[in-house]
Amino acid sequence: MRAGSMIFSLVQVPRCRIHRLANYWGETFHSLSKTCGNNSSVRLLSSRIYGLQGGQKRKWTRRPITTNTEGTGSTKSRSTKHEILSEPILKTFTENVNKEQVVEFDNVQYCNLQQEIAQNKDLSSLVTVITFDIETTGFSRENDRIIEIALRDLQGGENSTFQTLVNPERCVPNSHIHHITTHMVNRPEVPRMEELIPILLQFVRSRQKPRGYVLWVAHNGRAFDFPFIMNEFRRHSTEIPPNWLFVDTLLLARELMKARGTKSTSISLGTLCEHYRIHVDGQAHRAMVDANTLALVLRRLTGDLKLTLSDLVKRSFTAFDIINSKKKKNSD
DNA sequence: TGCCAGGCCCTCTTTAGGGCCTT
């Protein structure tokens, strides 16, 4: 059986009043634990793009890059072969992606999510939940750069994940953290951020529902991942799509801690994994591994907090919120 | 010389500071 066909789509869930996320995603997460690292993904680790502006033709090389990945808590060493996949969807990403399309994408009229929530409607046909993680050259969103990005669409199915190294065009000083070296990313085959953004937008677009929203989930995303992504977009004169919402699992973990009256407990992703006895399948601090781990943590957190998809949307914030809070703080 | 990230939360608190979390 193909892994993708085992994934339980959110769209297939019958409408009901109580939309427990844990119930919705039960099958999805069950499958996730089996399929992490499988071939239901789009990897973009070896690419070359020409002429992003003006819809010029671009070429993609098929140059496999091999990286060694150490398994956490294990002496086993795995060799992962990264190369451009040949699925039709990837062809869609790599052909005819230009800024005009992105602008067209931004002109789409989205549904009124608040109204849908107020009417207690099932949001599963409107919201795409994506866990994601980035690896960077450091903590500074201004001075550091993204060197790896990975996404997992929780509705599963074919091409539900996206991962790639990113060429930062600078040295990587913190390889001891993620084991991504300067040599691995500073290569012509590895896409630069300005090349990657249109493809990333196209991928997300392929996963979202008609007139729907995309809920990005990251751990400590409010302070780190989301502003980092926003800065990269700003640097390359691209606006964050208006239908992107963000949820921070660190805030959910704090909420759970508070509800339980627990204090002074670590709520790092690693500690949450230990708490929930989640097996990390691969090397932590690699984007895809952490995005997969986060998907499992999210399931447990939303289950413990008894959150529906609507509840999660209510706890989300927008790029505007992040910018606004920063401006407000600066003016204080 | 001192700083070199920044948002959120807690507390010995809000006219502030320290710790956690992300790489």
mmCIF file of C-alpha atoms (C1' of nucleotides) in Angstrom:
data_model
loop_
_atom_site.group_PDB
_atom_site.id
_atom_site.type_symbol
_atom_site.label_atom_id
_atom_site.label_comp_id
_atom_site.label_asym_id
_atom_site.label_seq_id
_atom_site.Cartn_x
_atom_site.Cartn_y
_atom_site.Cartn_z
ATOM 1 C CA MET A 1 0.000 0.000 0.000
ATOM 2 C CA ARG A 2 1.336 3.430 -0.837
ATOM 3 C CA ALA A 3 2.143 5.463 2.219
ATOM 4 C CA GLY A 4 0.189 8.407 0.923
ATOM 5 C CA SER A 5 -3.033 6.469 0.664
ATOM 6 C CA MET A 6 -2.833 5.569 4.352
ATOM 7 C CA ILE A 7 -2.941 9.191 5.384
ATOM 8 C CA PHE A 8 -6.284 10.215 6.740
ATOM 9 C CA SER A 9 -7.222 13.468 5.126
ATOM 10 C CA LEU A 10 -8.844 16.210 7.165
ATOM 11 C CA VAL A 11 -11.261 16.702 4.300
ATOM 12 C CA GLN A 12 -12.581 13.190 4.807
ATOM 13 C CA VAL A 13 -13.582 13.839 8.393
ATOM 14 C CA PRO A 14 -17.359 14.031 8.741
ATOM 15 C CA ARG A 15 -18.747 17.279 10.073
ATOM 16 C CA CYS A 16 -19.484 17.339 13.752
ATOM 17 C CA ARG A 17 -19.858 19.922 16.455
ATOM 18 C CA ILE A 18 -16.889 18.907 18.525
ATOM 19 C CA HIS A 19 -13.754 19.110 16.438
ATOM 20 C CA ARG A 20 -11.068 17.611 18.605
ATOM 21 C CA LEU A 21 -7.757 17.953 16.832
ATOM 22 C CA ALA A 22 -6.488 14.763 18.354
ATOM 23 C CA ASN A 23 -9.435 12.941 16.843
ATOM 24 C CA TYR A 24 -8.981 14.570 13.447
ATOM 25 C CA TRP A 25 -5.305 13.876 13.239
ATOM 26 C CA GLY A 26 -5.240 10.519 14.944
ATOM 27 C CA GLU A 27 -4.770 8.588 11.767
ATOM 28 C CA THR A 28 -2.548 11.241 10.279
ATOM 29 C CA PHE A 29 -0.144 11.168 13.176
ATOM 30 C CA HIS A 30 -0.278 7.414 13.344
ATOM 31 C CA SER A 31 0.809 7.309 9.743
ATOM 32 C CA LEU A 32 3.325 10.054 10.345
ATOM 33 C CA SER A 33 5.184 7.989 12.869
ATOM 34 C CA LYS A 34 5.580 5.307 10.227
ATOM 35 C CA THR A 35 6.357 7.477 7.302
ATOM 36 C CA CYS A 36 8.840 10.037 8.580
ATOM 37 C CA GLY A 37 11.591 10.180 6.044
ATOM 38 C CA ASN A 38 9.670 8.304 3.397
ATOM 39 C CA ASN A 39 9.303 9.338 -0.179
ATOM 40 C CA SER A 40 6.127 11.353 0.220
ATOM 41 C CA SER A 41 8.193 14.472 0.081
ATOM 42 C CA VAL A 42 9.549 17.152 -2.142
ATOM 43 C CA ARG A 43 13.243 17.623 -1.620
ATOM 44 C CA LEU A 44 14.923 20.549 -3.159
ATOM 45 C CA LEU A 45 18.417 20.152 -1.973
ATOM 46 C CA SER A 46 20.083 20.187 -5.315
ATOM 47 C CA SER A 47 18.855 22.756 -7.701
ATOM 48 C CA ARG A 48 19.801 25.506 -10.058
ATOM 49 C CA ILE A 49 17.390 28.150 -11.169
ATOM 50 C CA TYR A 50 17.897 30.663 -13.897
ATOM 51 C CA GLY A 51 16.010 33.839 -14.606
ATOM 52 C CA LEU A 52 13.462 34.094 -11.850
ATOM 53 C CA GLN A 53 12.401 37.481 -13.076
ATOM 54 C CA GLY A 54 10.179 37.770 -16.123
ATOM 55 C CA GLY A 55 9.220 34.123 -16.311
ATOM 56 C CA GLN A 56 12.373 33.105 -18.076
ATOM 57 C CA LYS A 57 13.157 29.467 -18.425
ATOM 58 C CA ARG A 58 15.070 27.844 -15.660
ATOM 59 C CA LYS A 59 17.012 24.647 -15.596
ATOM 60 C CA TRP A 60 17.279 22.087 -12.875
ATOM 61 C CA THR A 61 20.262 19.904 -12.517
ATOM 62 C CA ARG A 62 19.971 16.405 -11.196
ATOM 63 C CA ARG A 63 23.015 16.413 -9.001
ATOM 64 C CA PRO A 64 22.719 14.147 -6.010
ATOM 65 C CA ILE A 65 24.231 15.519 -2.845
ATOM 66 C CA THR A 66 25.120 13.065 -0.156
ATOM 67 C CA THR A 67 25.141 14.047 3.480
ATOM 68 C CA ASN A 68 25.811 11.949 6.515
ATOM 69 C CA THR A 69 23.267 12.063 9.272
ATOM 70 C CA GLU A 70 24.019 10.798 12.734
ATOM 71 C CA GLY A 71 21.091 9.229 14.531
ATOM 72 C CA THR A 72 20.432 10.691 17.963
ATOM 73 C CA GLY A 73 21.356 8.334 20.727
ATOM 74 C CA SER A 74 22.748 5.904 18.275
ATOM 75 C CA THR A 75 26.114 5.178 16.787
ATOM 76 C CA LYS A 76 24.451 4.273 13.532
ATOM 77 C CA SER A 77 25.403 6.519 10.647
ATOM 78 C CA ARG A 78 22.987 6.991 7.777
ATOM 79 C CA SER A 79 23.735 8.240 4.348
ATOM 80 C CA THR A 80 20.914 10.286 2.910
ATOM 81 C CA LYS A 81 20.861 10.888 -0.789
ATOM 82 C CA HIS A 82 19.274 14.185 -1.703
ATOM 83 C CA GLU A 83 18.198 14.847 -5.210
ATOM 84 C CA ILE A 84 15.501 16.474 -7.233
ATOM 85 C CA LEU A 85 12.476 14.237 -7.374
ATOM 86 C CA SER A 86 10.549 13.751 -10.564
ATOM 87 C CA GLU A 87 6.970 13.930 -9.298
ATOM 88 C CA PRO A 88 4.596 16.035 -11.405
ATOM 89 C CA ILE A 89 4.080 18.405 -8.519
ATOM 90 C CA LEU A 90 7.750 19.261 -8.421
ATOM 91 C CA LYS A 91 7.581 19.956 -12.120
ATOM 92 C CA THR A 92 4.819 22.382 -11.290
ATOM 93 C CA PHE A 93 7.092 24.127 -8.813
ATOM 94 C CA THR A 94 10.032 24.359 -11.102
ATOM 95 C CA GLU A 95 8.327 25.546 -14.230
ATOM 96 C CA ASN A 96 6.531 28.792 -14.773
ATOM 97 C CA VAL A 97 7.089 30.053 -11.262
ATOM 98 C CA ASN A 98 7.466 33.767 -11.414
ATOM 99 C CA LYS A 99 6.548 36.789 -9.400
ATOM 100 C CA GLU A 100 3.479 37.535 -11.476
ATOM 101 C CA GLN A 101 2.022 34.266 -10.298
ATOM 102 C CA VAL A 102 2.794 35.090 -6.712
ATOM 103 C CA VAL A 103 1.008 38.409 -7.042
ATOM 104 C CA GLU A 104 -1.958 36.657 -8.603
ATOM 105 C CA PHE A 105 -1.950 34.254 -5.688
ATOM 106 C CA ASP A 106 -2.093 37.145 -3.266
ATOM 107 C CA ASN A 107 -5.161 38.579 -4.973
ATOM 108 C CA VAL A 108 -7.287 35.553 -4.055
ATOM 109 C CA GLN A 109 -10.327 36.337 -1.910
ATOM 110 C CA TYR A 110 -10.220 34.289 1.263
ATOM 111 C CA CYS A 111 -13.142 33.196 3.351
ATOM 112 C CA ASN A 112 -14.044 35.039 6.536
ATOM 113 C CA LEU A 113 -12.480 32.762 9.099
ATOM 114 C CA GLN A 114 -13.825 34.624 12.119
ATOM 115 C CA GLN A 115 -17.327 34.287 10.741
ATOM 116 C CA GLU A 116 -16.799 30.574 10.174
ATOM 117 C CA ILE A 117 -15.625 30.194 13.776
ATOM 118 C CA ALA A 118 -18.526 32.260 15.115
ATOM 119 C CA GLN A 119 -20.910 29.967 13.274
ATOM 120 C CA ASN A 120 -19.121 26.966 14.759
ATOM 121 C CA LYS A 121 -18.367 25.570 11.332
ATOM 122 C CA ASP A 122 -15.954 22.786 10.621
ATOM 123 C CA LEU A 123 -12.688 24.448 9.599
ATOM 124 C CA SER A 124 -11.007 21.328 8.279
ATOM 125 C CA SER A 125 -12.053 22.163 4.740
ATOM 126 C CA LEU A 126 -10.609 25.668 5.084
ATOM 127 C CA VAL A 127 -7.413 25.357 7.091
ATOM 128 C CA THR A 128 -4.174 23.621 6.164
ATOM 129 C CA VAL A 129 -1.929 22.936 9.144
ATOM 130 C CA ILE A 130 1.790 22.853 8.436
ATOM 131 C CA THR A 131 4.495 22.179 11.000
ATOM 132 C CA PHE A 132 7.842 23.570 10.007
ATOM 133 C CA ASP A 133 11.335 24.169 11.220
ATOM 134 C CA ILE A 134 14.366 26.101 10.050
ATOM 135 C CA GLU A 135 18.049 25.756 10.711
ATOM 136 C CA THR A 136 20.046 28.960 10.613
ATOM 137 C CA THR A 137 23.564 30.308 10.942
ATOM 138 C CA GLY A 138 22.640 31.816 14.328
ATOM 139 C CA PHE A 139 19.971 33.545 16.372
ATOM 140 C CA SER A 140 20.019 36.987 14.801
ATOM 141 C CA ARG A 141 17.263 37.460 12.252
ATOM 142 C CA GLU A 142 19.107 40.486 10.911
ATOM 143 C CA ASN A 143 22.612 39.118 10.686
ATOM 144 C CA ASP A 144 22.077 35.388 10.288
ATOM 145 C CA ARG A 145 20.517 33.378 7.464
ATOM 146 C CA ILE A 146 18.395 30.281 6.980
ATOM 147 C CA ILE A 147 20.364 27.255 5.802
ATOM 148 C CA GLU A 148 17.651 24.588 5.907
ATOM 149 C CA ILE A 149 13.878 24.609 5.871
ATOM 150 C CA ALA A 150 11.366 21.779 6.187
ATOM 151 C CA LEU A 151 7.574 21.700 6.099
ATOM 152 C CA ARG A 152 5.041 18.983 6.860
ATOM 153 C CA ASP A 153 1.409 19.321 5.880
ATOM 154 C CA LEU A 154 -0.497 17.410 8.541
ATOM 155 C CA GLN A 155 -3.226 16.275 6.199
ATOM 156 C CA GLY A 156 -0.616 13.968 4.731
ATOM 157 C CA GLY A 157 -0.785 12.314 1.359
ATOM 158 C CA GLU A 158 1.650 12.572 -1.489
ATOM 159 C CA ASN A 159 4.037 15.501 -1.489
ATOM 160 C CA SER A 160 2.955 16.482 2.000
ATOM 161 C CA THR A 161 6.479 17.447 2.988
ATOM 162 C CA PHE A 162 8.988 19.890 1.625
ATOM 163 C CA GLN A 163 12.599 20.178 2.625
ATOM 164 C CA THR A 164 15.694 21.782 1.265
ATOM 165 C CA LEU A 165 19.041 23.167 2.214
ATOM 166 C CA VAL A 166 19.408 26.871 1.520
ATOM 167 C CA ASN A 167 22.546 28.564 0.295
ATOM 168 C CA PRO A 168 23.249 31.454 2.719
ATOM 169 C CA GLU A 169 26.221 32.667 0.679
ATOM 170 C CA ARG A 170 28.251 32.913 3.842
ATOM 171 C CA CYS A 171 30.039 30.711 6.342
ATOM 172 C CA VAL A 172 28.119 28.504 8.735
ATOM 173 C CA PRO A 173 29.675 29.090 12.163
ATOM 174 C CA ASN A 174 27.420 26.779 14.165
ATOM 175 C CA SER A 175 27.784 23.437 12.387
ATOM 176 C CA HIS A 176 28.240 21.796 15.787
ATOM 177 C CA ILE A 177 24.525 22.377 16.391
ATOM 178 C CA HIS A 178 22.942 20.964 13.231
ATOM 179 C CA HIS A 179 25.952 19.404 11.486
ATOM 180 C CA ILE A 180 25.235 21.471 8.378
ATOM 181 C CA THR A 181 28.558 22.756 7.140
ATOM 182 C CA THR A 182 29.588 25.688 4.985
ATOM 183 C CA HIS A 183 30.670 23.223 2.331
ATOM 184 C CA MET A 184 27.230 21.573 2.264
ATOM 185 C CA VAL A 185 25.274 24.755 1.583
ATOM 186 C CA ASN A 186 27.628 27.106 -0.219
ATOM 187 C CA ARG A 187 27.267 25.299 -3.505
ATOM 188 C CA PRO A 188 25.706 26.401 -6.788
ATOM 189 C CA GLU A 189 23.337 23.430 -6.685
ATOM 190 C CA VAL A 190 21.779 24.587 -3.412
ATOM 191 C CA PRO A 191 19.079 27.240 -3.930
ATOM 192 C CA ARG A 192 19.499 30.690 -2.502
ATOM 193 C CA MET A 193 16.603 32.195 -0.559
ATOM 194 C CA GLU A 194 15.504 34.478 -3.365
ATOM 195 C CA GLU A 195 15.262 31.445 -5.630
ATOM 196 C CA LEU A 196 13.503 29.381 -3.039
ATOM 197 C CA ILE A 197 10.756 31.794 -2.009
ATOM 198 C CA PRO A 198 8.634 31.476 -5.201
ATOM 199 C CA ILE A 199 8.937 27.696 -5.052
ATOM 200 C CA LEU A 200 8.027 27.646 -1.377
ATOM 201 C CA LEU A 201 4.976 29.784 -2.115
ATOM 202 C CA GLN A 202 3.992 27.450 -4.898
ATOM 203 C CA PHE A 203 4.300 24.426 -2.627
ATOM 204 C CA VAL A 204 2.155 25.995 0.076
ATOM 205 C CA ARG A 205 -0.346 27.054 -2.534
ATOM 206 C CA SER A 206 -0.576 23.459 -3.729
ATOM 207 C CA ARG A 207 -1.453 22.331 -0.211
ATOM 208 C CA GLN A 208 -4.017 24.941 0.763
ATOM 209 C CA LYS A 209 -7.755 24.593 0.327
ATOM 210 C CA PRO A 210 -9.853 26.805 -1.952
ATOM 211 C CA ARG A 211 -10.143 30.250 -0.351
ATOM 212 C CA GLY A 212 -8.523 28.651 2.667
ATOM 213 C CA TYR A 213 -5.870 29.553 5.210
ATOM 214 C CA VAL A 214 -2.520 28.064 6.078
ATOM 215 C CA LEU A 215 -1.682 27.588 9.735
ATOM 216 C CA TRP A 216 2.082 27.504 10.232
ATOM 217 C CA VAL A 217 3.184 25.816 13.450
ATOM 218 C CA ALA A 218 6.652 26.114 14.978
ATOM 219 C CA HIS A 219 8.138 25.757 18.448
ATOM 220 C CA ASN A 220 9.125 29.198 19.721
ATOM 221 C CA GLY A 221 7.949 30.397 16.320
ATOM 222 C CA ARG A 222 6.690 33.715 17.632
ATOM 223 C CA ALA A 223 10.159 34.810 18.673
ATOM 224 C CA PHE A 224 12.327 32.908 16.221
ATOM 225 C CA ASP A 225 11.033 31.032 13.153
ATOM 226 C CA PHE A 226 8.257 33.366 12.013
ATOM 227 C CA PRO A 227 10.259 36.619 12.274
ATOM 228 C CA PHE A 228 13.161 34.858 10.550
ATOM 229 C CA ILE A 229 10.954 33.828 7.624
ATOM 230 C CA MET A 230 9.366 37.271 7.507
ATOM 231 C CA ASN A 231 12.771 38.935 7.379
ATOM 232 C CA GLU A 232 13.876 36.700 4.514
ATOM 233 C CA PHE A 233 10.713 37.578 2.601
ATOM 234 C CA ARG A 234 11.189 41.278 3.308
ATOM 235 C CA ARG A 235 14.821 41.096 2.229
ATOM 236 C CA HIS A 236 13.690 39.784 -1.127
ATOM 237 C CA SER A 237 10.755 42.185 -1.525
ATOM 238 C CA THR A 238 8.107 39.501 -1.129
ATOM 239 C CA GLU A 239 5.068 39.908 1.080
ATOM 240 C CA ILE A 240 3.836 37.190 3.403
ATOM 241 C CA PRO A 241 0.532 35.924 1.922
ATOM 242 C CA PRO A 242 -2.437 37.336 3.839
ATOM 243 C CA ASN A 243 -3.906 33.871 4.423
ATOM 244 C CA TRP A 244 -0.903 32.699 6.461
ATOM 245 C CA LEU A 245 -1.492 32.332 10.181
ATOM 246 C CA PHE A 246 1.054 31.339 12.799
ATOM 247 C CA VAL A 247 0.820 29.220 15.935
ATOM 248 C CA ASP A 248 3.586 28.820 18.498
ATOM 249 C CA THR A 249 3.658 25.480 20.337
ATOM 250 C CA LEU A 250 5.847 27.035 23.027
ATOM 251 C CA LEU A 251 2.860 29.182 23.987
ATOM 252 C CA LEU A 252 0.607 26.106 23.935
ATOM 253 C CA ALA A 253 3.047 24.281 26.213
ATOM 254 C CA ARG A 254 3.051 27.252 28.594
ATOM 255 C CA GLU A 255 -0.730 27.255 28.523
ATOM 256 C CA LEU A 256 -0.798 23.585 29.420
ATOM 257 C CA MET A 257 1.731 24.098 32.192
ATOM 258 C CA LYS A 258 -0.340 26.912 33.607
ATOM 259 C CA ALA A 259 -3.543 24.878 33.406
ATOM 260 C CA ARG A 260 -1.863 22.104 35.352
ATOM 261 C CA GLY A 261 -0.374 24.497 37.871
ATOM 262 C CA THR A 262 3.129 23.409 36.947
ATOM 263 C CA LYS A 263 5.944 25.922 37.266
ATOM 264 C CA SER A 264 9.612 26.077 36.403
ATOM 265 C CA THR A 265 9.387 23.144 34.034
ATOM 266 C CA SER A 266 11.404 23.139 30.853
ATOM 267 C CA ILE A 267 9.241 23.236 27.752
ATOM 268 C CA SER A 268 11.852 22.867 25.059
ATOM 269 C CA LEU A 269 10.982 20.603 22.151
ATOM 270 C CA GLY A 270 13.368 17.982 23.503
ATOM 271 C CA THR A 271 11.813 18.045 26.955
ATOM 272 C CA LEU A 272 8.316 17.785 25.496
ATOM 273 C CA CYS A 273 9.438 14.752 23.510
ATOM 274 C CA GLU A 274 10.739 13.146 26.686
ATOM 275 C CA HIS A 275 7.555 14.050 28.520
ATOM 276 C CA TYR A 276 5.356 12.517 25.832
ATOM 277 C CA ARG A 277 7.799 9.677 25.208
ATOM 278 C CA ILE A 278 8.059 10.597 21.553
ATOM 279 C CA HIS A 279 10.827 8.848 19.712
ATOM 280 C CA VAL A 280 12.865 11.260 17.604
ATOM 281 C CA ASP A 281 13.374 9.500 14.310
ATOM 282 C CA GLY A 282 16.668 10.931 13.103
ATOM 283 C CA GLN A 283 19.052 13.635 14.152
ATOM 284 C CA ALA A 284 17.496 16.437 16.156
ATOM 285 C CA HIS A 285 18.343 19.914 14.883
ATOM 286 C CA ARG A 286 17.757 18.893 11.302
ATOM 287 C CA ALA A 287 14.751 20.721 9.936
ATOM 288 C CA MET A 288 12.701 17.765 8.664
ATOM 289 C CA VAL A 289 13.295 15.708 11.794
ATOM 290 C CA ASP A 290 12.254 18.592 14.020
ATOM 291 C CA ALA A 291 9.205 19.369 11.851
ATOM 292 C CA ASN A 292 8.118 15.726 12.125
ATOM 293 C CA THR A 293 8.763 15.703 15.865
ATOM 294 C CA LEU A 294 6.810 18.910 16.257
ATOM 295 C CA ALA A 295 3.836 17.360 14.462
ATOM 296 C CA LEU A 296 3.739 14.615 17.090
ATOM 297 C CA VAL A 297 4.188 17.085 19.951
ATOM 298 C CA LEU A 298 1.409 19.267 18.544
ATOM 299 C CA ARG A 299 -0.939 16.311 18.531
ATOM 300 C CA ARG A 300 -0.240 15.606 22.197
ATOM 301 C CA LEU A 301 -0.459 19.253 23.248
ATOM 302 C CA THR A 302 -3.771 19.849 21.487
ATOM 303 C CA GLY A 303 -5.057 16.595 22.915
ATOM 304 C CA ASP A 304 -4.121 17.554 26.483
ATOM 305 C CA LEU A 305 -5.523 21.056 26.043
ATOM 306 C CA LYS A 306 -8.621 19.634 24.321
ATOM 307 C CA LEU A 307 -8.217 22.106 21.498
ATOM 308 C CA THR A 308 -10.294 22.072 18.356
ATOM 309 C CA LEU A 309 -9.038 23.397 15.067
ATOM 310 C CA SER A 310 -11.053 26.550 15.778
ATOM 311 C CA ASP A 311 -9.295 26.882 19.128
ATOM 312 C CA LEU A 312 -5.961 26.650 17.388
ATOM 313 C CA VAL A 313 -6.952 29.293 14.860
ATOM 314 C CA LYS A 314 -8.097 31.539 17.707
ATOM 315 C CA ARG A 315 -4.621 31.246 19.215
ATOM 316 C CA SER A 316 -2.946 32.086 15.937
ATOM 317 C CA PHE A 317 -1.450 35.413 14.940
ATOM 318 C CA THR A 318 -0.565 37.065 11.669
ATOM 319 C CA ALA A 319 2.579 38.582 10.216
ATOM 320 C CA PHE A 320 0.928 41.931 10.845
ATOM 321 C CA ASP A 321 0.598 41.083 14.553
ATOM 322 C CA ILE A 322 4.318 40.330 14.761
ATOM 323 C CA ILE A 323 5.298 43.537 12.983
ATOM 324 C CA ASN A 324 2.804 45.529 15.002
ATOM 325 C CA SER A 325 3.999 44.252 18.370
ATOM 326 C CA LYS A 326 7.552 45.113 17.363
ATOM 327 C CA LYS A 327 6.573 48.620 16.330
ATOM 328 C CA LYS A 328 4.588 49.066 19.513
ATOM 329 C CA LYS A 329 7.525 47.958 21.600
ATOM 330 C CA ASN A 330 9.868 50.291 19.758
ATOM 331 C CA SER A 331 7.548 53.234 20.346
ATOM 332 C CA ASP A 332 7.294 52.523 24.094
ATOM 333 C "C1'" DT B 1 34.404 49.411 27.599
ATOM 334 C "C1'" DG B 2 30.659 46.922 26.669
ATOM 335 C "C1'" DC B 3 27.751 44.911 23.691
ATOM 336 C "C1'" DC B 4 27.054 41.969 19.984
ATOM 337 C "C1'" DA B 5 18.672 38.480 19.327
ATOM 338 C "C1'" DG B 6 14.387 38.986 20.793
ATOM 339 C "C1'" DG B 7 9.650 37.666 22.530
ATOM 340 C "C1'" DC B 8 7.169 35.776 26.336
ATOM 341 C "C1'" DC B 9 6.431 34.797 31.095
ATOM 342 C "C1'" DC B 10 7.243 34.984 36.036
ATOM 343 C "C1'" DT B 11 8.196 37.498 40.137
ATOM 344 C "C1'" DC B 12 11.625 39.223 44.975
ATOM 345 C "C1'" DT B 13 6.617 42.998 39.630
ATOM 346 C "C1'" DT B 14 4.717 46.537 36.013
ATOM 347 C "C1'" DT B 15 9.023 53.106 36.684
ATOM 348 C "C1'" DA B 16 12.350 45.823 35.903
ATOM 349 C "C1'" DG B 17 15.103 42.098 35.526
ATOM 350 C "C1'" DG B 18 16.073 37.415 34.776
ATOM 351 C "C1'" DG B 19 15.248 32.895 32.657
ATOM 352 C "C1'" DC B 20 13.646 30.138 28.873
ATOM 353 C "C1'" DC B 21 13.461 29.038 24.043
ATOM 354 C "C1'" DT B 22 14.932 29.046 19.224
ATOM 355 C "C1'" DT B 23 20.196 28.184 15.936
#
